[in-house]
């Protein structure tokens, strides 16, 4: 401050009133006591901290303290005020210490100091502050101005380090709901052996057999049955500020999740006496949307209105699902091979297709264990399918043959999965040909059973035949392959590569980067709410006997399979979009091409839109990083930044810490690449694989999650083969998911595909801290404008009839990477973070 005269400063604290919160719950004693504290003017203790050291002692200056009292409430917010007299030699105010004098926690939004010579100082808090009766430690909040560690004002250096130490904890004890401690642990809470021995599951992470990313440590007691396993609890700890905001928690998203899990699913299970019962006909599937399914009277029906349409009568409820977009546009499109192929490029799993680089196709698995390695997809068979176009050698040379290959990933689990009642499994692969009009033509699906149970290896190739029997066998083969693709999508493309891989970034960012650090401020919106949704997934989706295990092909081996995928497939340096496309052989580097890449499949909607979005995101991050880091020495000397990147590698992804492919962090360009990859995964990658789920898989014949019976031609009995010949449609319906499996997954996919009303879309609103620097504010303006332009580009592409993979009669247009959306199931919108 420029003057030596005392200055009168007014502090205004804004809190968010909780739903059913402290001002409305006067019947509770603690709330009545809080109101008395408010009236006495002792709601908060505020201490202003100087950014300067005392020149006489070389120590931190003594903070200036005042109590704040309640000033009013409006629009869901409460305000508290107090006045300070600041000595003229106090120096710039760099932080505020806050103590909550009430008996209940409060959500502190921000603090603003008015009356200073250089204008107001804002402190964006966005944090829960516990009562001093629960935690007597004062909370530290720094001003919105960002500082690299070396640039930290001397008076704040000690507090900067103290705050980080408090967030790391000591690795001991069970975490309480109110804690703000970030630490690492393995996935040792997926099983529940104390409940039933068969619910025991291997620990994922910390071993060569089951490598895995780390999750947030909870410190719960160990299982009595298996000391390696942590006991499960009603709620799973996440640091308090990682939980959903009150607005989000109060919104229908979380209420829907709760009601689906605790009201709809048990009611469905109760109404379907035989859990293995399939749908008798396709018209019965249609009735889920038209007529509804009768279930016992629902509790909390109001919470279900956004998931299902509940029509009440005297004795029971009829539950009708919203019509998925694909079914609404063309209820028969799931049968068409063109749509099957199109969705590999413009569906919910566009991450699996890759170029065939070697011929003949061959397994890398041990032939002594699994049988002959050579694929049954022969040259002659492929040339029969592409005759009239070119030879196989020409197609390979011109890079026209593509594959989705789950053969080696699934084959080791076939014998194990087949021991579970009500399911089956194969190793599978599907081959495609890129036609002159830019669309993919399916050539073949190969299904393999390894040698097992004294039987030799069985493998067979199915093609889109014209004669009746071959045509129906092709439909069965597609159902099996799509069930495998659905499982891979949910377990690998979705859970592993976004949710699971991102949690270590959240933990390391909070443990090693101060809230003052510019990279913390840049990353924070991309990491919001991810730990909360991951904890909910561990509770009900990926746990033993959870929704994934009961309804997907790999059943109780599902999470173990995701560990194998992590071991074999996951590499940080391949998680950015350009590197991913090159890795799959879908693109080659070309400096003359847009984005520096030439796509081998030119009409690839996910990649076309994704590369534009990647460039926009990378430019924004480059502008931000280059503002704070002028040269390599600034990156290398940033102790917090280097500790952050080291911890991500050696603790967050500890089982891969010795891999040589981890990017170095020596210069600004390295940092830009690392941050862009993390931001891409959390925003665009997750949106591409998540928000189209109900639109494209809500009608489950299009994407069944499980195939329950073997192929009709695998070691057929006379009776079984005759049933297939007589009524193939009935046999296909038996192969499809059961009624309970299908409706359970449909309800969950509807929840996962929803945008909440307070969704935070990429580039829509600027973070308060970004507005502190004019250059950053200007860069954000460019970022936001380019995203709005992307919306127009995508609309124009979808209107272009020459781009056959984007639209057409009855086709759901590709909008998953349009940045903005309204609330609900929209099939578009890219939030900053993985928040559902």
Coordinates of N, CA and C in Angstrom, one line a residue, residues 26-137:
X26 N -33.9 -24.2 11.9 CA -33.8 -23.6 13.2 C -34.3 -24.6 14.3
X27 N -34.9 -25.7 13.9 CA -35.4 -26.6 14.9 C -34.2 -27.4 15.5
X28 N -33.0 -27.4 14.9 CA -31.9 -28.1 15.4 C -31.1 -27.2 16.4
X29 N -30.7 -27.8 17.5 CA -30.0 -27.0 18.5 C -28.8 -26.3 17.9
X30 N -28.0 -27.1 17.2 CA -26.7 -26.5 16.7 C -27.0 -25.3 15.8
X31 N -28.1 -25.3 15.0 CA -28.4 -24.2 14.2 C -28.9 -23.0 15.0
X32 N -29.7 -23.3 16.1 CA -30.2 -22.2 16.9 C -29.0 -21.5 17.6
X33 N -28.0 -22.3 18.0 CA -26.8 -21.7 18.6 C -26.0 -20.9 17.6
X34 N -26.0 -21.4 16.4 CA -25.3 -20.6 15.3 C -26.0 -19.2 15.1
X35 N -27.4 -19.2 15.2 CA -28.1 -18.0 15.0 C -27.8 -17.0 16.2
X36 N -27.6 -17.6 17.4 CA -27.2 -16.7 18.5 C -25.8 -16.1 18.3
X37 N -24.9 -16.9 17.8 CA -23.5 -16.4 17.4 C -23.6 -15.3 16.4
X38 N -24.5 -15.5 15.4 CA -24.7 -14.5 14.4 C -25.1 -13.2 15.0
X39 N -26.1 -13.3 15.9 CA -26.6 -12.1 16.5 C -25.6 -11.4 17.3
X40 N -24.7 -12.2 17.9 CA -23.6 -11.6 18.8 C -22.5 -11.1 17.9
X41 N -22.6 -11.3 16.6 CA -21.5 -10.8 15.7 C -20.3 -11.6 15.8
X42 N -20.4 -12.9 16.1 CA -19.2 -13.8 16.1 C -19.4 -15.0 15.2
X43 N -19.7 -14.8 14.0 CA -19.9 -15.9 13.0 C -18.5 -16.4 12.5
X44 N -17.7 -15.4 12.1 CA -16.4 -15.8 11.5 C -15.3 -14.9 12.2
X45 N -14.2 -15.5 12.4 CA -13.0 -14.8 12.8 C -12.1 -14.6 11.5
X46 N -11.9 -13.4 11.1 CA -11.0 -13.1 10.0 C -9.7 -12.5 10.4
X47 N -8.6 -13.0 9.8 CA -7.3 -12.4 10.1 C -6.6 -12.1 8.7
X48 N -6.3 -10.8 8.5 CA -5.6 -10.4 7.3 C -4.1 -10.6 7.5
X49 N -3.5 -11.2 6.4 CA -2.1 -11.5 6.5 C -1.4 -10.7 5.5
X50 N -0.3 -10.1 5.9 CA 0.6 -9.3 5.1 C 1.4 -10.1 4.2
X51 N 1.6 -9.7 2.9 CA 2.5 -10.4 2.0 C 4.0 -10.1 2.3
X52 N 4.2 -9.2 3.3 CA 5.6 -8.8 3.6 C 6.0 -9.3 4.9
X53 N 7.3 -9.4 5.1 CA 7.9 -9.7 6.4 C 8.1 -8.5 7.2
X54 N 8.2 -8.6 8.5 CA 8.5 -7.5 9.4 C 10.0 -7.1 9.1
X55 N 10.3 -5.9 8.7 CA 11.6 -5.5 8.4 C 12.6 -5.5 9.6
X56 N 12.0 -5.4 10.8 CA 12.8 -5.4 12.0 C 13.1 -6.8 12.5
X57 N 12.2 -7.7 12.4 CA 12.5 -9.1 12.9 C 12.8 -10.1 11.8
X58 N 12.4 -9.8 10.6 CA 12.5 -10.8 9.5 C 11.5 -11.9 9.6
X59 N 10.5 -11.7 10.5 CA 9.4 -12.7 10.6 C 8.1 -12.2 10.0
X60 N 7.2 -13.1 9.9 CA 5.8 -12.7 9.4 C 5.2 -11.7 10.3
X61 N 4.6 -10.7 9.7 CA 3.9 -9.7 10.5 C 2.7 -10.3 11.2
X62 N 2.3 -9.8 12.4 CA 1.2 -10.3 13.1 C -0.1 -9.9 12.3
X63 N -1.0 -10.9 12.1 CA -2.2 -10.7 11.3 C -3.1 -9.7 12.1
X64 N -4.0 -9.1 11.4 CA -5.0 -8.2 11.9 C -6.3 -8.9 12.0
X65 N -6.9 -9.0 13.2 CA -8.1 -9.9 13.4 C -9.3 -9.1 13.7
X66 N -10.5 -9.6 13.1 CA -11.8 -9.1 13.4 C -12.8 -10.2 13.3
X67 N -13.9 -10.0 14.1 CA -15.0 -10.9 13.9 C -16.0 -10.3 12.8
X68 N -16.6 -11.2 12.0 CA -17.6 -10.8 11.1 C -19.0 -11.2 11.5
X69 N -20.0 -10.4 11.2 CA -21.3 -10.8 11.6 C -22.2 -10.8 10.4
X70 N -23.3 -11.5 10.6 CA -24.2 -11.7 9.5 C -24.8 -10.4 9.0
X71 N -24.8 -10.2 7.7 CA -25.4 -8.9 7.1 C -26.6 -9.1 6.4
X72 N -26.9 -10.3 5.9 CA -28.1 -10.6 5.1 C -28.0 -11.8 4.3
X73 N -29.1 -12.1 3.6 CA -29.1 -13.2 2.7 C -30.0 -12.9 1.5
X74 N -29.6 -13.4 0.3 CA -30.4 -13.2 -0.9 C -29.9 -14.2 -2.0
X75 N -30.9 -14.7 -2.7 CA -30.7 -15.6 -3.9 C -29.8 -16.8 -3.5
X76 N -30.1 -17.4 -2.3 CA -29.4 -18.6 -1.9 C -28.0 -18.3 -1.4
X77 N -27.7 -17.0 -1.1 CA -26.4 -16.7 -0.5 C -26.5 -15.9 0.7
X78 N -25.6 -16.1 1.7 CA -25.6 -15.3 2.9 C -24.3 -14.4 2.9
X79 N -24.4 -13.2 3.4 CA -23.2 -12.3 3.5 C -22.9 -12.0 4.9
X80 N -21.6 -11.9 5.2 CA -21.1 -11.5 6.5 C -20.1 -10.3 6.3
X81 N -20.1 -9.4 7.2 CA -19.3 -8.2 7.0 C -18.5 -7.9 8.3
X82 N -17.4 -7.2 8.1 CA -16.6 -6.6 9.2 C -15.7 -5.5 8.6
X83 N -15.2 -4.6 9.5 CA -14.4 -3.5 9.1 C -13.0 -3.7 9.8
X84 N -12.0 -3.4 9.0 CA -10.6 -3.4 9.6 C -10.0 -2.0 9.5
X85 N -9.1 -1.7 10.4 CA -8.3 -0.5 10.2 C -6.8 -1.0 10.0
X86 N -6.3 -0.8 8.8 CA -5.0 -1.3 8.4 C -3.9 -0.3 8.6
X87 N -2.9 -0.6 9.4 CA -1.8 0.3 9.6 C -1.1 0.7 8.3
X88 N -0.6 1.8 8.1 CA 0.0 2.3 6.9 C 1.2 1.5 6.4
X89 N 1.9 0.8 7.4 CA 3.1 0.1 7.1 C 2.8 -1.4 7.0
X90 N 1.5 -1.8 6.9 CA 1.2 -3.2 7.0 C 1.7 -3.9 5.7
X91 N 1.7 -3.3 4.6 CA 2.0 -3.9 3.3 C 0.8 -4.5 2.6
X92 N 1.1 -5.0 1.4 CA 0.0 -5.6 0.6 C -0.6 -6.8 1.4
X93 N -1.9 -7.0 1.3 CA -2.6 -8.1 1.9 C -2.5 -9.3 0.9
X94 N -2.0 -10.4 1.4 CA -1.8 -11.6 0.5 C -2.6 -12.8 0.8
X95 N -3.2 -12.8 2.0 CA -4.0 -14.0 2.4 C -4.9 -13.6 3.6
X96 N -5.9 -14.4 3.7 CA -6.8 -14.3 4.9 C -6.9 -15.6 5.6
X97 N -6.8 -15.6 6.9 CA -7.1 -16.7 7.8 C -8.5 -16.7 8.2
X98 N -9.2 -17.8 8.1 CA -10.6 -17.8 8.5 C -10.9 -18.9 9.5
X99 N -11.6 -18.6 10.6 CA -12.1 -19.5 11.5 C -13.6 -19.5 11.6
X100 N -14.2 -20.6 11.4 CA -15.7 -20.7 11.5 C -16.1 -20.8 13.0
X101 N -16.7 -19.8 13.5 CA -17.1 -19.7 14.9 C -18.4 -20.4 15.2
X102 N -19.1 -20.8 14.1 CA -20.4 -21.5 14.3 C -20.2 -23.0 14.5
X103 N -21.3 -23.7 14.7 CA -21.2 -25.1 15.1 C -21.4 -26.0 13.9
X104 N -21.7 -25.4 12.7 CA -21.9 -26.2 11.5 C -21.0 -25.7 10.4
X105 N -20.6 -26.6 9.5 CA -19.7 -26.2 8.4 C -20.5 -25.2 7.5
X106 N -19.7 -24.4 6.8 CA -20.3 -23.4 5.9 C -19.5 -23.5 4.6
X107 N -20.2 -23.3 3.5 CA -19.5 -23.2 2.1 C -19.2 -21.8 1.8
X108 N -17.9 -21.5 1.9 CA -17.4 -20.1 1.7 C -17.1 -19.9 0.3
X109 N -17.8 -19.0 -0.4 CA -17.6 -18.7 -1.8 C -16.4 -17.8 -2.0
X110 N -16.5 -16.6 -1.5 CA -15.4 -15.6 -1.7 C -15.4 -14.6 -0.6
X111 N -14.3 -13.9 -0.5 CA -14.1 -12.8 0.4 C -13.6 -11.6 -0.5
X112 N -14.2 -10.4 -0.3 CA -13.7 -9.2 -1.0 C -13.4 -8.2 0.0
X113 N -12.2 -7.6 -0.2 CA -11.7 -6.4 0.7 C -11.9 -5.2 -0.2
X114 N -12.7 -4.2 0.3 CA -12.9 -3.0 -0.4 C -12.3 -1.8 0.5
X115 N -11.9 -0.8 -0.2 CA -11.3 0.4 0.4 C -9.8 0.6 0.3
X116 N -9.2 -0.4 -0.4 CA -7.7 -0.3 -0.5 C -7.3 0.7 -1.6
X117 N -6.2 1.3 -1.5 CA -5.8 2.3 -2.5 C -5.7 1.8 -3.9
X118 N -5.3 0.5 -4.1 CA -5.1 0.0 -5.5 C -6.3 -0.8 -5.9
X119 N -7.5 -0.6 -5.2 CA -8.7 -1.3 -5.6 C -8.9 -2.6 -4.8
X120 N -10.1 -3.2 -5.0 CA -10.5 -4.3 -4.2 C -9.5 -5.5 -4.4
X121 N -9.4 -6.4 -3.3 CA -8.7 -7.6 -3.4 C -9.7 -8.7 -3.2
X122 N -9.7 -9.7 -4.1 CA -10.7 -10.8 -4.1 C -10.0 -12.1 -3.7
X123 N -10.7 -12.9 -2.9 CA -10.2 -14.2 -2.5 C -11.3 -15.2 -2.9
X124 N -11.0 -16.0 -4.0 CA -12.0 -17.0 -4.4 C -11.8 -18.2 -3.6
X125 N -12.7 -18.5 -2.6 CA -12.5 -19.6 -1.7 C -13.0 -20.9 -2.2
X126 N -14.3 -20.9 -2.5 CA -15.0 -22.1 -3.0 C -14.6 -23.4 -2.2
X127 N -14.9 -23.3 -0.9 CA -14.5 -24.4 0.0 C -15.4 -24.4 1.2
X128 N -15.5 -25.7 1.7 CA -16.2 -25.9 3.0 C -15.2 -25.6 4.1
X129 N -15.7 -24.8 5.1 CA -15.0 -24.4 6.3 C -15.6 -25.0 7.5
X130 N -14.9 -25.9 8.1 CA -15.5 -26.7 9.3 C -15.6 -25.8 10.5
X131 N -16.5 -26.1 11.4 CA -16.6 -25.4 12.6 C -15.3 -25.6 13.5
X132 N -15.0 -24.5 14.2 CA -13.8 -24.6 15.0 C -13.9 -25.7 16.1
X133 N -15.2 -26.1 16.4 CA -15.4 -27.1 17.4 C -15.0 -28.5 16.8
X134 N -15.0 -28.6 15.5 CA -14.6 -29.9 14.9 C -13.1 -29.8 14.4
X135 N -12.7 -28.6 14.0 CA -11.3 -28.5 13.5 C -10.9 -27.1 13.9
X136 N -10.0 -26.9 14.9 CA -9.6 -25.6 15.4 C -8.6 -24.9 14.5
X137 N -8.1 -25.6 13.6 CA -7.1 -25.0 12.7 C -7.7 -23.9 11.8

